[in-house]
Tab-separated table of C-alpha atoms in Angstrom:
chain	number	residue	atom	x	y	z
A	17	MET	CA	-0.059	-0.030	-0.288
A	18	ALA	CA	2.800	2.737	0.719
A	19	ALA	CA	4.335	1.585	-2.601
A	20	VAL	CA	0.475	2.348	-4.224
A	21	GLY	CA	0.596	5.193	-2.471
A	22	LYS	CA	3.917	7.050	-3.117
A	23	TYR	CA	3.397	6.498	-7.286
A	24	LEU	CA	0.057	8.045	-6.753
A	25	LYS	CA	1.500	10.918	-5.430
A	26	ASP	CA	4.557	11.195	-7.648
A	27	THR	CA	3.798	10.547	-10.803
A	28	PRO	CA	1.358	13.186	-10.813
A	29	LEU	CA	4.431	15.759	-9.661
A	30	ARG	CA	6.505	13.718	-12.393
A	31	SER	CA	4.109	14.551	-14.880
A	32	LEU	CA	3.425	18.350	-14.072
A	33	ALA	CA	7.781	19.139	-14.363
A	34	THR	CA	7.276	17.350	-17.379
A	35	LEU	CA	4.758	19.640	-18.747
A	36	GLY	CA	6.498	22.110	-17.290
A	37	ARG	CA	9.972	21.699	-18.878
A	38	SER	CA	7.894	21.025	-22.166
A	39	GLY	CA	6.629	24.668	-21.911
A	40	GLU	CA	9.895	25.939	-21.118
A	41	LEU	CA	11.349	24.198	-24.366
A	42	ALA	CA	8.516	25.195	-26.358
A	43	VAL	CA	9.144	28.915	-25.484
A	44	ASN	CA	13.026	28.696	-26.158
A	45	ILE	CA	12.111	27.168	-29.082
A	46	LEU	CA	9.647	30.106	-30.708
A	47	LYS	CA	11.778	32.947	-28.851
A	48	TYR	CA	15.262	31.677	-30.898
A	49	THR	CA	13.516	30.610	-34.062
A	50	VAL	CA	12.004	35.106	-34.188
A	51	SER	CA	14.973	36.316	-33.091
A	52	ASP	CA	17.795	34.628	-35.255
A	53	THR	CA	14.815	34.976	-38.568
A	54	ILE	CA	15.219	38.763	-37.727
A	55	ALA	CA	18.401	38.942	-36.958
A	56	LEU	CA	19.381	36.466	-40.209
A	57	ARG	CA	21.043	34.226	-38.195
A	58	LEU	CA	19.194	31.254	-38.765
A	59	PRO	CA	21.640	28.346	-39.821
A	60	LEU	CA	19.849	27.861	-43.387
A	61	GLU	CA	22.733	25.152	-44.485
A	62	GLU	CA	21.775	23.065	-40.778
A	63	VAL	CA	18.392	23.150	-41.863
A	64	ALA	CA	18.117	22.310	-45.285
A	65	THR	CA	20.660	19.135	-44.289
A	66	GLN	CA	17.678	18.375	-41.793
A	67	MET	CA	15.280	18.773	-43.990
A	68	TRP	CA	16.696	16.463	-46.180
A	69	LYS	CA	17.449	13.829	-43.714
A	70	LEU	CA	14.070	14.348	-42.611
A	71	LEU	CA	12.891	13.950	-46.315
A	72	LYS	CA	14.517	10.948	-46.644
A	73	VAL	CA	13.275	8.647	-44.300
A	74	THR	CA	9.487	10.477	-44.536
A	75	ALA	CA	9.159	11.059	-48.259
A	76	LEU	CA	8.299	7.776	-49.256
A	77	PRO	CA	6.675	6.136	-46.749
A	78	ALA	CA	4.146	9.241	-46.934
A	79	LEU	CA	3.649	8.375	-50.765
A	80	LEU	CA	3.037	4.279	-49.808
A	81	MET	CA	0.469	5.435	-46.881
A	82	ALA	CA	-1.785	7.550	-49.382
A	83	VAL	CA	-2.043	5.000	-51.669
A	84	PRO	CA	-3.894	2.468	-49.552
A	85	ILE	CA	-5.650	5.257	-47.760
A	86	GLY	CA	-7.090	6.715	-50.797
A	87	ALA	CA	-8.035	2.875	-52.137
A	88	GLU	CA	-9.169	1.334	-48.653
A	89	VAL	CA	-11.882	4.878	-48.928
A	90	SER	CA	-13.238	4.441	-52.353
A	91	VAL	CA	-13.375	0.715	-51.585
A	92	GLN	CA	-15.089	0.520	-48.824
A	93	VAL	CA	-17.273	3.350	-49.175
A	94	GLY	CA	-17.525	2.211	-52.382
A	95	GLY	CA	-19.569	-1.114	-51.630
A	96	ILE	CA	-21.982	0.803	-49.557
A	97	MET	CA	-22.430	3.610	-52.132
A	98	ASN	CA	-23.061	0.957	-54.856
A	99	GLN	CA	-26.212	-0.759	-52.549
A	100	VAL	CA	-28.304	2.322	-52.208
A	101	GLY	CA	-27.303	3.601	-56.426
A	102	ALA	CA	-24.764	6.703	-54.936
A	103	ASN	CA	-22.071	6.160	-57.385
A	104	SER	CA	-21.788	9.602	-57.959
A	105	LEU	CA	-21.052	10.729	-54.599
A	106	ALA	CA	-17.545	8.650	-54.617
A	107	GLY	CA	-15.540	11.904	-54.892
A	108	ALA	CA	-17.350	13.657	-51.890
A	109	ALA	CA	-16.153	10.076	-49.697
A	110	SER	CA	-12.296	11.015	-51.052
A	111	GLY	CA	-12.931	14.613	-50.544
A	112	LEU	CA	-13.981	14.380	-46.459
A	113	GLY	CA	-11.999	11.084	-45.876
A	114	VAL	CA	-8.869	11.690	-47.813
A	115	VAL	CA	-8.335	15.871	-47.393
A	116	GLY	CA	-10.100	16.160	-44.078
A	117	GLN	CA	-8.915	12.773	-41.982
A	118	GLY	CA	-7.213	10.612	-44.015
A	119	ALA	CA	-3.841	13.256	-45.068
A	120	PRO	CA	-3.151	14.781	-41.825
A	121	MET	CA	-3.084	11.738	-39.930
A	122	ALA	CA	-1.033	9.618	-42.063
A	123	ALA	CA	1.430	12.458	-41.972
A	124	GLY	CA	1.432	13.023	-38.408
A	125	LEU	CA	2.228	9.484	-37.550
A	126	LEU	CA	4.924	9.476	-40.014
A	127	MET	CA	6.502	11.845	-38.612
A	128	SER	CA	5.640	10.967	-35.021
A	129	GLY	CA	7.555	7.208	-35.856
A	130	ALA	CA	10.395	8.095	-38.692
A	131	ALA	CA	10.841	11.634	-37.630
A	132	ALA	CA	10.523	11.664	-34.003
A	133	SER	CA	12.799	8.521	-34.106
A	134	ALA	CA	15.689	10.438	-35.474
A	135	ILE	CA	15.473	13.619	-33.943
A	136	ALA	CA	15.400	11.349	-30.734
A	137	SER	CA	18.303	9.277	-31.024
A	138	ASP	CA	20.821	12.440	-32.823
A	139	LEU	CA	19.817	14.144	-29.330
A	140	GLY	CA	20.004	11.068	-27.157
A	141	ALA	CA	23.375	9.989	-28.351
A	142	ARG	CA	24.934	13.216	-28.459
A	143	ALA	CA	23.152	13.412	-24.556
A	144	ILE	CA	24.513	10.255	-23.238
A	145	ARG	CA	28.129	11.166	-24.669
A	146	GLU	CA	27.939	14.565	-22.762
A	147	GLU	CA	27.811	16.649	-25.954
A	148	ILE	CA	24.997	18.634	-24.703
A	149	GLU	CA	26.617	19.373	-21.445
A	150	ALA	CA	29.748	20.413	-23.221
A	151	ILE	CA	27.831	22.661	-26.201
A	152	ARG	CA	26.616	24.554	-22.869
A	153	VAL	CA	30.083	24.620	-21.233
A	154	MET	CA	31.039	26.620	-24.209
A	155	GLY	CA	28.245	28.639	-23.823
A	156	ILE	CA	26.296	27.952	-26.750
A	157	ASP	CA	22.343	26.948	-25.686
A	158	PRO	CA	21.437	23.843	-27.500
A	159	VAL	CA	18.118	24.616	-28.276
A	160	GLN	CA	19.523	27.535	-30.423
A	161	ARG	CA	22.092	24.901	-31.705
A	162	LEU	CA	20.294	21.632	-32.061
A	163	VAL	CA	16.855	21.903	-32.024
A	164	VAL	CA	15.756	25.176	-33.761
A	165	PRO	CA	16.990	24.093	-36.842
A	166	ARG	CA	15.099	20.766	-36.675
A	167	PHE	CA	12.184	22.686	-35.684
A	168	ILE	CA	12.426	24.821	-38.871
A	169	ALA	CA	13.096	21.745	-40.869
A	170	MET	CA	9.690	19.820	-39.584
A	171	VAL	CA	7.303	22.423	-40.386
A	172	ALA	CA	8.751	22.777	-43.327
A	173	ILE	CA	7.922	19.764	-44.947
A	174	ALA	CA	5.135	19.116	-42.986
A	175	PRO	CA	2.731	20.550	-45.530
A	176	MET	CA	5.089	18.795	-48.366
A	177	LEU	CA	4.172	15.453	-46.299
A	178	CYS	CA	-0.126	16.490	-46.184
A	179	ILE	CA	-0.031	17.907	-50.103
A	180	VAL	CA	1.868	14.835	-51.246
A	181	ILE	CA	-0.666	12.327	-48.999
A	182	VAL	CA	-3.792	14.066	-50.361
A	183	ALA	CA	-2.255	14.192	-53.707
A	184	ALA	CA	-1.530	10.020	-54.115
A	185	GLY	CA	-4.889	9.185	-52.264
A	186	VAL	CA	-7.201	11.355	-54.073
A	187	ALA	CA	-5.507	10.025	-57.601
A	188	ALA	CA	-5.844	6.055	-55.747
A	189	GLY	CA	-9.282	6.782	-54.969
A	190	LEU	CA	-10.325	8.045	-58.413
A	191	VAL	CA	-8.299	4.865	-60.279
A	192	ILE	CA	-10.300	2.402	-57.222
A	193	SER	CA	-13.700	4.355	-57.865
A	194	ALA	CA	-13.301	4.625	-61.983
A	195	ASN	CA	-11.978	0.705	-62.685
A	196	VAL	CA	-13.443	-1.112	-59.820
A	197	ASN	CA	-17.298	0.620	-59.022
A	198	ASP	CA	-17.777	2.233	-63.061
A	199	VAL	CA	-17.811	5.777	-61.672
A	200	VAL	CA	-17.415	8.274	-64.665
A	201	PRO	CA	-14.404	10.681	-63.763
A	202	GLY	CA	-16.528	13.438	-64.719
A	203	SER	CA	-18.769	12.304	-61.708
A	204	PHE	CA	-16.241	12.063	-59.396
A	205	TRP	CA	-14.760	15.495	-59.527
A	206	GLN	CA	-17.793	17.144	-59.591
A	207	SER	CA	-18.604	15.750	-56.218
A	208	PHE	CA	-14.932	15.796	-54.541
A	209	GLY	CA	-15.373	19.618	-56.036
A	210	SER	CA	-18.976	20.235	-53.783
A	211	PHE	CA	-18.140	18.444	-50.789
A	212	ALA	CA	-14.311	19.192	-49.888
A	213	THR	CA	-13.592	23.156	-49.519
A	214	PRO	CA	-10.134	25.159	-49.222
A	215	THR	CA	-10.994	25.277	-45.877
A	216	ASP	CA	-11.108	21.592	-45.651
A	217	LEU	CA	-7.295	21.192	-46.982
A	218	VAL	CA	-6.002	24.432	-45.049
A	219	PHE	CA	-6.816	23.044	-41.751
A	220	SER	CA	-5.467	19.692	-43.012
A	221	VAL	CA	-2.308	21.309	-43.384
A	222	LEU	CA	-2.320	23.496	-40.467
A	223	LYS	CA	-2.929	20.014	-38.448
A	224	SER	CA	0.176	19.067	-40.489
A	225	VAL	CA	2.444	21.811	-39.035
A	226	ILE	CA	0.442	21.457	-35.259
A	227	PHE	CA	1.502	18.069	-35.438
A	228	ALA	CA	4.727	18.985	-36.638
A	229	ALA	CA	5.793	20.862	-33.922
A	230	LEU	CA	4.661	18.557	-30.966
A	231	VAL	CA	6.690	15.658	-32.459
A	232	VAL	CA	9.868	18.038	-32.898
A	233	LEU	CA	9.064	18.981	-28.941
A	234	ILE	CA	8.651	15.873	-27.675
A	235	ALA	CA	11.513	14.002	-29.362
A	236	SER	CA	13.842	17.010	-28.281
A	237	LEU	CA	12.713	17.098	-25.060
A	238	ARG	CA	13.005	13.361	-24.292
A	239	GLY	CA	16.458	13.377	-26.685
A	240	LEU	CA	18.591	15.736	-24.436
A	241	GLU	CA	17.301	14.404	-21.185
A	242	ALA	CA	18.807	10.960	-22.053
A	243	LYS	CA	20.452	9.634	-19.281
A	244	GLY	CA	21.773	5.568	-18.438
A	245	GLY	CA	24.056	5.077	-21.604
A	246	PRO	CA	22.414	3.268	-24.944
A	247	LYS	CA	19.237	2.226	-22.996
A	248	GLY	CA	18.492	5.292	-22.334
A	249	VAL	CA	18.282	6.470	-25.818
A	250	ALA	CA	16.441	3.574	-26.618
A	251	ASN	CA	13.346	4.304	-23.722
A	252	ALA	CA	13.935	8.198	-25.288
A	253	VAL	CA	12.614	7.062	-28.898
A	254	ASN	CA	10.157	4.348	-27.619
A	255	ALA	CA	8.845	7.404	-25.607
A	256	SER	CA	8.861	10.332	-28.417
A	257	VAL	CA	7.068	7.856	-30.667
A	258	VAL	CA	4.284	6.819	-28.092
A	259	LEU	CA	3.519	10.505	-26.705
A	260	SER	CA	3.835	11.788	-30.206
A	261	VAL	CA	0.820	9.551	-31.243
A	262	PHE	CA	-1.034	9.983	-28.291
A	263	CYS	CA	-0.763	13.899	-28.708
A	264	ILE	CA	-1.109	13.654	-32.489
A	265	PHE	CA	-4.899	11.704	-31.849
A	266	MET	CA	-5.993	14.243	-29.487
A	267	THR	CA	-4.831	16.964	-31.165
A	268	ASN	CA	-6.365	15.774	-34.355
A	269	LEU	CA	-10.013	15.664	-32.034
A	270	VAL	CA	-9.389	19.326	-30.588
A	271	VAL	CA	-8.879	21.054	-34.586
A	272	SER	CA	-11.660	18.714	-36.065
A	273	GLN	CA	-14.006	19.953	-33.457
A	274	ILE	CA	-13.339	23.818	-33.938
A	275	GLN	CA	-13.220	23.126	-37.122
A	276	MET	CA	-16.785	21.166	-37.064
A	277	MET	CA	-17.811	24.262	-34.867
A	278	PHE	CA	-16.709	27.368	-36.681
A	279	PHE	CA	-16.685	26.440	-40.643
A	280	PRO	CA	-19.520	23.217	-40.637
A	281	ALA	CA	-19.415	20.916	-43.512
A	282	ARG	CA	-21.951	22.173	-46.169
A	283	LEU	CA	-21.450	21.353	-49.825
A	284	ALA	CA	-19.397	24.020	-52.120
């Protein structure tokens, strides 16, 4: 009982402390991003390098994820529409399913899996080798030197991943609808344009950017605080992925509800 009581007492305190450190890290990231941008001190070469590294681990998986998402929506919804004689609404399913939910969630899960692992493992390896402390001793803030370039790179590639997934998913839905469900392509695009509005695409890209910021924040915090040798790095990577996925699902729910409140779905 004593152990249970200690756990119930200490866990909320540790959680609050972690939230506090996350908030402090987020403030520092935004502060250095704005100040370095205004002062023209952004390490553009490092940002470009990080963008290329992150794109290499996310671009191809994004394309491979998009095709099954679009095909699954078309197959599942197409079967129901065939039964009720509403094949002309196949494009609406791709618009609402792929653009509204599928694309940003797929982009977020890719970033939380591949990109978060890369960031957490890199920073964690530096932490256990005491490179982070060495940087601090030299008077350099590791957040400014290591985290900010990764933050900017991730936020920059997030819309790219989202757009790629939208394009590939909708294209896959069109191919399946036209060749399997005998939907006329013109009818597909007409219903797609009627139900999928520019607001849906804007919110889809906005979600991906928010997901990217969350992933960098969580992965950077876990990586910078890694300790205990290789096992500590592995734990940091695992925690980064799990927490990122959880936060992405919760954030998607909140943003989707805000969108429905202020921009309810309607015919374009």
